Amino acid sequence: SVAKTTTIADESPSADGLAIPDFTPSAHFEQRFDVAHPPQRVFAFFGDIAAVAACLPGASLTGRQAPERAEGAIRVRIGPIVANFHGAARIERDPQALSGRIVGIGADRRSRSSTQGEVRYRLTPIEEGDATRVDLWIGYRLKGLLAQVGRAGLVRDFAARMIGDFQRNLDARLSSAAPQAAATPLNGVAMLLAALRERAKRLLRRMRR
């Protein structure tokens, strides 16, 4: 578990005036990647909310930001469905353990979808401290249209691509190089099977009747 050093209480309002509570994920998975930079430097970077958002394709910050709180949006395209999730997150960091936890909520009015998500990370020095292994635990709960088309395996594949983009942009930032543009919507078309695209189209046709 991750020790809490800075938190927002569960009753604190989100961007929509709602709480950002803990929750029980309906699905979770783990991911790991390495970056060629020392753990302390990576951990310090993770504390810069704006810098982290710039490394996530489709992400943008909105409203006031604080070390323990972030408000923003992320635009996602999955086949014929485009979702623009707006929400907020509370942030916890443990400098001694080089670990952290982010719990967020978001909603997309157009697709009538909502999500709750939790990301836990832990940094481990490798290569005699010159590089860092980043271990991620990601839990989530989807509701609405995206929950119907976003089966667990596809969500994991989609998240893996997103994390891959984040890893490349993180390495570029820490190497003082320009990251990939973050304003581009996350595009899952390449990893969706033709059958899933057809299923999503059928669901949309039913909703419009």
PDB file of C-alpha atoms in Angstrom:
ATOM      1  CA  SER A   1       0.000   0.000   0.000  1.00  0.00           C
ATOM      2  CA  VAL A   2       1.044   3.625  -0.458  1.00  0.00           C
ATOM      3  CA  ALA A   3       1.590   5.786   2.592  1.00  0.00           C
ATOM      4  CA  LYS A   4      -0.355   9.058   2.547  1.00  0.00           C
ATOM      5  CA  THR A   5       1.570  12.284   2.930  1.00  0.00           C
ATOM      6  CA  THR A   6      -0.786  14.743   1.248  1.00  0.00           C
ATOM      7  CA  THR A   7      -4.437  13.986   0.646  1.00  0.00           C
ATOM      8  CA  ILE A   8      -7.782  15.548  -0.018  1.00  0.00           C
ATOM      9  CA  ALA A   9     -10.519  14.277   2.242  1.00  0.00           C
ATOM     10  CA  ASP A  10     -13.259  12.287   0.614  1.00  0.00           C
ATOM     11  CA  GLU A  11     -15.774  15.046   1.180  1.00  0.00           C
ATOM     12  CA  SER A  12     -13.739  17.565  -0.832  1.00  0.00           C
ATOM     13  CA  PRO A  13     -15.548  18.705  -3.991  1.00  0.00           C
ATOM     14  CA  SER A  14     -14.390  17.824  -7.476  1.00  0.00           C
ATOM     15  CA  ALA A  15     -14.670  20.024 -10.537  1.00  0.00           C
ATOM     16  CA  ASP A  16     -18.387  19.195 -10.605  1.00  0.00           C
ATOM     17  CA  GLY A  17     -18.942  19.679  -6.890  1.00  0.00           C
ATOM     18  CA  LEU A  18     -18.785  15.953  -6.178  1.00  0.00           C
ATOM     19  CA  ALA A  19     -16.537  14.034  -3.813  1.00  0.00           C
ATOM     20  CA  ILE A  20     -13.500  12.114  -5.031  1.00  0.00           C
ATOM     21  CA  PRO A  21     -13.948   8.985  -2.922  1.00  0.00           C
ATOM     22  CA  ASP A  22     -12.079   5.727  -2.750  1.00  0.00           C
ATOM     23  CA  PHE A  23     -13.860   2.958  -4.636  1.00  0.00           C
ATOM     24  CA  THR A  24     -13.640  -0.736  -5.436  1.00  0.00           C
ATOM     25  CA  PRO A  25     -12.458  -1.185  -9.050  1.00  0.00           C
ATOM     26  CA  SER A  26     -14.420  -3.519 -11.293  1.00  0.00           C
ATOM     27  CA  ALA A  27     -11.174  -4.405 -13.100  1.00  0.00           C
ATOM     28  CA  HIS A  28      -7.478  -3.772 -12.649  1.00  0.00           C
ATOM     29  CA  PHE A  29      -4.152  -4.566 -14.267  1.00  0.00           C
ATOM     30  CA  GLU A  30      -0.450  -3.929 -13.770  1.00  0.00           C
ATOM     31  CA  GLN A  31       2.107  -2.356 -16.054  1.00  0.00           C
ATOM     32  CA  ARG A  32       5.858  -1.761 -15.877  1.00  0.00           C
ATOM     33  CA  PHE A  33       8.382   0.291 -17.812  1.00  0.00           C
ATOM     34  CA  ASP A  34      11.935   1.581 -17.406  1.00  0.00           C
ATOM     35  CA  VAL A  35      13.369   5.044 -18.008  1.00  0.00           C
ATOM     36  CA  ALA A  36      17.047   5.975 -18.181  1.00  0.00           C
ATOM     37  CA  HIS A  37      16.892   8.574 -15.405  1.00  0.00           C
ATOM     38  CA  PRO A  38      17.459   8.378 -11.609  1.00  0.00           C
ATOM     39  CA  PRO A  39      14.430   7.666  -9.370  1.00  0.00           C
ATOM     40  CA  GLN A  40      14.594  10.957  -7.467  1.00  0.00           C
ATOM     41  CA  ARG A  41      14.436  12.899 -10.704  1.00  0.00           C
ATOM     42  CA  VAL A  42      11.509  10.833 -11.978  1.00  0.00           C
ATOM     43  CA  PHE A  43       9.679  11.228  -8.658  1.00  0.00           C
ATOM     44  CA  ALA A  44      10.189  14.994  -8.717  1.00  0.00           C
ATOM     45  CA  PHE A  45       8.806  15.087 -12.253  1.00  0.00           C
ATOM     46  CA  PHE A  46       5.717  13.134 -11.177  1.00  0.00           C
ATOM     47  CA  GLY A  47       5.056  15.926  -8.676  1.00  0.00           C
ATOM     48  CA  ASP A  48       4.714  18.464 -11.501  1.00  0.00           C
ATOM     49  CA  ILE A  49       1.082  18.094 -12.523  1.00  0.00           C
ATOM     50  CA  ALA A  50       1.366  20.271 -15.620  1.00  0.00           C
ATOM     51  CA  ALA A  51       4.439  18.394 -16.866  1.00  0.00           C
ATOM     52  CA  VAL A  52       2.782  15.020 -16.351  1.00  0.00           C
ATOM     53  CA  ALA A  53      -0.370  16.157 -18.200  1.00  0.00           C
ATOM     54  CA  ALA A  54       1.795  17.350 -21.102  1.00  0.00           C
ATOM     55  CA  CYS A  55       3.102  13.793 -21.484  1.00  0.00           C
ATOM     56  CA  LEU A  56      -0.387  12.277 -21.748  1.00  0.00           C
ATOM     57  CA  PRO A  57      -1.849  12.486 -25.272  1.00  0.00           C
ATOM     58  CA  GLY A  58      -5.299  14.034 -25.180  1.00  0.00           C
ATOM     59  CA  ALA A  59      -4.944  15.418 -21.636  1.00  0.00           C
ATOM     60  CA  SER A  60      -5.347  19.038 -20.569  1.00  0.00           C
ATOM     61  CA  LEU A  61      -5.607  20.820 -17.238  1.00  0.00           C
ATOM     62  CA  THR A  62      -8.544  23.010 -16.260  1.00  0.00           C
ATOM     63  CA  GLY A  63      -9.188  25.157 -13.213  1.00  0.00           C
ATOM     64  CA  ARG A  64      -6.748  25.651 -10.363  1.00  0.00           C
ATOM     65  CA  GLN A  65      -4.120  23.009  -9.692  1.00  0.00           C
ATOM     66  CA  ALA A  66      -2.426  22.064  -6.436  1.00  0.00           C
ATOM     67  CA  PRO A  67       0.095  19.385  -5.405  1.00  0.00           C
ATOM     68  CA  GLU A  68      -2.718  17.358  -3.850  1.00  0.00           C
ATOM     69  CA  ARG A  69      -5.429  18.062  -6.436  1.00  0.00           C
ATOM     70  CA  ALA A  70      -5.858  18.305 -10.202  1.00  0.00           C
ATOM     71  CA  GLU A  71      -8.776  19.196 -12.449  1.00  0.00           C
ATOM     72  CA  GLY A  72      -8.694  18.454 -16.138  1.00  0.00           C
ATOM     73  CA  ALA A  73     -10.001  16.701 -19.205  1.00  0.00           C
ATOM     74  CA  ILE A  74      -8.929  13.902 -21.497  1.00  0.00           C
ATOM     75  CA  ARG A  75     -10.222  13.302 -24.994  1.00  0.00           C
ATOM     76  CA  VAL A  76     -10.512   9.700 -26.147  1.00  0.00           C
ATOM     77  CA  ARG A  77     -11.500   8.266 -29.534  1.00  0.00           C
ATOM     78  CA  ILE A  78     -12.465   4.585 -29.728  1.00  0.00           C
ATOM     79  CA  GLY A  79     -13.767   3.661 -33.166  1.00  0.00           C
ATOM     80  CA  PRO A  80     -16.866   5.809 -33.856  1.00  0.00           C
ATOM     81  CA  ILE A  81     -17.079   6.989 -30.248  1.00  0.00           C
ATOM     82  CA  VAL A  82     -15.413  10.222 -29.125  1.00  0.00           C
ATOM     83  CA  ALA A  83     -15.495  10.902 -25.395  1.00  0.00           C
ATOM     84  CA  ASN A  84     -14.296  14.042 -23.663  1.00  0.00           C
ATOM     85  CA  PHE A  85     -13.998  13.221 -19.962  1.00  0.00           C
ATOM     86  CA  HIS A  86     -13.956  16.130 -17.509  1.00  0.00           C
ATOM     87  CA  GLY A  87     -13.151  15.486 -13.887  1.00  0.00           C
ATOM     88  CA  ALA A  88     -10.804  15.809 -10.965  1.00  0.00           C
ATOM     89  CA  ALA A  89      -8.327  13.760  -8.980  1.00  0.00           C
ATOM     90  CA  ARG A  90      -6.761  13.716  -5.572  1.00  0.00           C
ATOM     91  CA  ILE A  91      -3.044  13.019  -5.385  1.00  0.00           C
ATOM     92  CA  GLU A  92      -0.990  11.290  -2.679  1.00  0.00           C
ATOM     93  CA  ARG A  93       2.801  11.013  -2.657  1.00  0.00           C
ATOM     94  CA  ASP A  94       5.300   9.233  -0.393  1.00  0.00           C
ATOM     95  CA  PRO A  95       8.822  10.634  -0.953  1.00  0.00           C
ATOM     96  CA  GLN A  96      10.479   8.048   1.294  1.00  0.00           C
ATOM     97  CA  ALA A  97       8.999   5.091  -0.574  1.00  0.00           C
ATOM     98  CA  LEU A  98       9.171   6.849  -3.970  1.00  0.00           C
ATOM     99  CA  SER A  99       5.546   5.936  -4.524  1.00  0.00           C
ATOM    100  CA  GLY A 100       2.243   7.633  -5.093  1.00  0.00           C
ATOM    101  CA  ARG A 101      -1.463   7.212  -5.656  1.00  0.00           C
ATOM    102  CA  ILE A 102      -3.975   9.094  -7.808  1.00  0.00           C
ATOM    103  CA  VAL A 103      -7.739   8.628  -7.461  1.00  0.00           C
ATOM    104  CA  GLY A 104      -9.940  10.337 -10.024  1.00  0.00           C
ATOM    105  CA  ILE A 105     -13.471  10.656 -11.370  1.00  0.00           C
ATOM    106  CA  GLY A 106     -14.671  11.877 -14.736  1.00  0.00           C
ATOM    107  CA  ALA A 107     -17.719  12.040 -16.973  1.00  0.00           C
ATOM    108  CA  ASP A 108     -18.503  12.549 -20.648  1.00  0.00           C
ATOM    109  CA  ARG A 109     -21.938  14.010 -21.276  1.00  0.00           C
ATOM    110  CA  ARG A 110     -22.041  13.229 -24.974  1.00  0.00           C
ATOM    111  CA  SER A 111     -21.675   9.462 -24.597  1.00  0.00           C
ATOM    112  CA  ARG A 112     -23.300   9.455 -21.146  1.00  0.00           C
ATOM    113  CA  SER A 113     -20.260   7.627 -19.811  1.00  0.00           C
ATOM    114  CA  SER A 114     -18.505   8.036 -16.485  1.00  0.00           C
ATOM    115  CA  THR A 115     -15.409   6.559 -14.946  1.00  0.00           C
ATOM    116  CA  GLN A 116     -13.585   6.165 -11.682  1.00  0.00           C
ATOM    117  CA  GLY A 117      -9.897   5.373 -11.772  1.00  0.00           C
ATOM    118  CA  GLU A 118      -6.985   4.724  -9.463  1.00  0.00           C
ATOM    119  CA  VAL A 119      -3.301   4.651 -10.357  1.00  0.00           C
ATOM    120  CA  ARG A 120      -0.614   3.532  -7.920  1.00  0.00           C
ATOM    121  CA  TYR A 121       3.037   3.843  -8.839  1.00  0.00           C
ATOM    122  CA  ARG A 122       6.298   2.805  -7.255  1.00  0.00           C
ATOM    123  CA  LEU A 123       9.776   3.746  -8.447  1.00  0.00           C
ATOM    124  CA  THR A 124      12.721   1.354  -8.041  1.00  0.00           C
ATOM    125  CA  PRO A 125      16.346   2.210  -8.842  1.00  0.00           C
ATOM    126  CA  ILE A 126      18.016  -0.008 -11.445  1.00  0.00           C
ATOM    127  CA  GLU A 127      21.390   0.067 -13.195  1.00  0.00           C
ATOM    128  CA  GLU A 128      23.121   1.211  -9.998  1.00  0.00           C
ATOM    129  CA  GLY A 129      20.671   4.064  -9.528  1.00  0.00           C
ATOM    130  CA  ASP A 130      21.166   5.606 -12.967  1.00  0.00           C
ATOM    131  CA  ALA A 131      17.778   4.394 -14.219  1.00  0.00           C
ATOM    132  CA  THR A 132      14.292   3.796 -12.817  1.00  0.00           C
ATOM    133  CA  ARG A 133      11.762   0.995 -13.008  1.00  0.00           C
ATOM    134  CA  VAL A 134       8.193   2.304 -12.803  1.00  0.00           C
ATOM    135  CA  ASP A 135       5.628  -0.217 -11.530  1.00  0.00           C
ATOM    136  CA  LEU A 136       1.998   0.744 -12.073  1.00  0.00           C
ATOM    137  CA  TRP A 137      -1.213  -0.676 -10.639  1.00  0.00           C
ATOM    138  CA  ILE A 138      -4.310   0.621 -12.426  1.00  0.00           C
ATOM    139  CA  GLY A 139      -7.888   0.027 -11.327  1.00  0.00           C
ATOM    140  CA  TYR A 140     -11.020   1.428 -12.932  1.00  0.00           C
ATOM    141  CA  ARG A 141     -14.791   1.330 -13.195  1.00  0.00           C
ATOM    142  CA  LEU A 142     -16.677   2.359 -16.344  1.00  0.00           C
ATOM    143  CA  LYS A 143     -20.359   3.192 -16.705  1.00  0.00           C
ATOM    144  CA  GLY A 144     -22.401   4.086 -19.757  1.00  0.00           C
ATOM    145  CA  LEU A 145     -21.776   3.490 -23.456  1.00  0.00           C
ATOM    146  CA  LEU A 146     -18.013   3.007 -23.137  1.00  0.00           C
ATOM    147  CA  ALA A 147     -18.603   0.331 -20.513  1.00  0.00           C
ATOM    148  CA  GLN A 148     -20.592  -1.626 -23.110  1.00  0.00           C
ATOM    149  CA  VAL A 149     -17.863  -1.510 -25.779  1.00  0.00           C
ATOM    150  CA  GLY A 150     -14.799  -1.311 -23.537  1.00  0.00           C
ATOM    151  CA  ARG A 151     -14.200  -4.909 -22.544  1.00  0.00           C
ATOM    152  CA  ALA A 152     -11.422  -5.490 -19.995  1.00  0.00           C
ATOM    153  CA  GLY A 153      -8.892  -6.838 -22.500  1.00  0.00           C
ATOM    154  CA  LEU A 154      -9.413  -3.936 -24.874  1.00  0.00           C
ATOM    155  CA  VAL A 155      -9.158  -1.401 -22.069  1.00  0.00           C
ATOM    156  CA  ARG A 156      -5.839  -2.961 -21.032  1.00  0.00           C
ATOM    157  CA  ASP A 157      -4.538  -2.804 -24.601  1.00  0.00           C
ATOM    158  CA  PHE A 158      -5.679   0.791 -24.907  1.00  0.00           C
ATOM    159  CA  ALA A 159      -4.067   1.737 -21.590  1.00  0.00           C
ATOM    160  CA  ALA A 160      -0.845  -0.014 -22.604  1.00  0.00           C
ATOM    161  CA  ARG A 161      -0.615   2.193 -25.681  1.00  0.00           C
ATOM    162  CA  MET A 162      -1.345   5.276 -23.618  1.00  0.00           C
ATOM    163  CA  ILE A 163       1.354   4.313 -21.102  1.00  0.00           C
ATOM    164  CA  GLY A 164       3.766   3.671 -23.975  1.00  0.00           C
ATOM    165  CA  ASP A 165       3.174   7.212 -25.248  1.00  0.00           C
ATOM    166  CA  PHE A 166       3.597   8.560 -21.726  1.00  0.00           C
ATOM    167  CA  GLN A 167       6.882   6.673 -21.296  1.00  0.00           C
ATOM    168  CA  ARG A 168       8.311   8.098 -24.522  1.00  0.00           C
ATOM    169  CA  ASN A 169       7.228  11.637 -23.676  1.00  0.00           C
ATOM    170  CA  LEU A 170       8.511  11.284 -20.103  1.00  0.00           C
ATOM    171  CA  ASP A 171      11.919  10.188 -21.354  1.00  0.00           C
ATOM    172  CA  ALA A 172      11.953  13.054 -23.862  1.00  0.00           C
ATOM    173  CA  ARG A 173      11.070  15.602 -21.178  1.00  0.00           C
ATOM    174  CA  LEU A 174      13.690  14.334 -18.761  1.00  0.00           C
ATOM    175  CA  SER A 175      16.220  14.361 -21.595  1.00  0.00           C
ATOM    176  CA  SER A 176      15.277  18.000 -22.319  1.00  0.00           C
ATOM    177  CA  ALA A 177      13.826  17.045 -25.694  1.00  0.00           C
ATOM    178  CA  ALA A 178      10.428  18.063 -26.994  1.00  0.00           C
ATOM    179  CA  PRO A 179       7.671  15.504 -26.222  1.00  0.00           C
ATOM    180  CA  GLN A 180       5.007  14.467 -28.647  1.00  0.00           C
ATOM    181  CA  ALA A 181       2.032  16.786 -28.898  1.00  0.00           C
ATOM    182  CA  ALA A 182      -0.337  16.198 -25.995  1.00  0.00           C
ATOM    183  CA  ALA A 183      -3.387  17.817 -27.599  1.00  0.00           C
ATOM    184  CA  THR A 184      -3.980  14.923 -29.990  1.00  0.00           C
ATOM    185  CA  PRO A 185      -6.912  12.753 -28.875  1.00  0.00           C
ATOM    186  CA  LEU A 186      -6.097   9.248 -27.768  1.00  0.00           C
ATOM    187  CA  ASN A 187      -6.850   7.141 -30.828  1.00  0.00           C
ATOM    188  CA  GLY A 188      -7.698   3.493 -30.236  1.00  0.00           C
ATOM    189  CA  VAL A 189      -8.769   2.671 -33.787  1.00  0.00           C
ATOM    190  CA  ALA A 190      -5.556   0.835 -34.596  1.00  0.00           C
ATOM    191  CA  MET A 191      -6.049  -1.594 -31.719  1.00  0.00           C
ATOM    192  CA  LEU A 192      -9.761  -2.237 -32.058  1.00  0.00           C
ATOM    193  CA  LEU A 193     -10.942  -5.282 -33.931  1.00  0.00           C
ATOM    194  CA  ALA A 194     -13.352  -4.832 -36.815  1.00  0.00           C
ATOM    195  CA  ALA A 195     -16.005  -6.733 -34.897  1.00  0.00           C
ATOM    196  CA  LEU A 196     -15.831  -4.296 -31.991  1.00  0.00           C
ATOM    197  CA  ARG A 197     -16.203  -1.318 -34.309  1.00  0.00           C
ATOM    198  CA  GLU A 198     -19.302  -2.842 -35.829  1.00  0.00           C
ATOM    199  CA  ARG A 199     -20.700  -3.549 -32.372  1.00  0.00           C
ATOM    200  CA  ALA A 200     -20.180   0.077 -31.342  1.00  0.00           C
ATOM    201  CA  LYS A 201     -21.923   1.309 -34.487  1.00  0.00           C
ATOM    202  CA  ARG A 202     -24.905  -0.933 -33.760  1.00  0.00           C
ATOM    203  CA  LEU A 203     -25.135   0.404 -30.218  1.00  0.00           C
ATOM    204  CA  LEU A 204     -25.076   3.986 -31.474  1.00  0.00           C
ATOM    205  CA  ARG A 205     -27.814   3.256 -34.006  1.00  0.00           C
ATOM    206  CA  ARG A 206     -29.973   1.819 -31.216  1.00  0.00           C
ATOM    207  CA  MET A 207     -29.452   4.922 -29.074  1.00  0.00           C
ATOM    208  CA  ARG A 208     -30.557   7.206 -31.927  1.00  0.00           C
ATOM    209  CA  ARG A 209     -33.829   5.371 -32.503  1.00  0.00           C
TER     210      ARG A 209
END
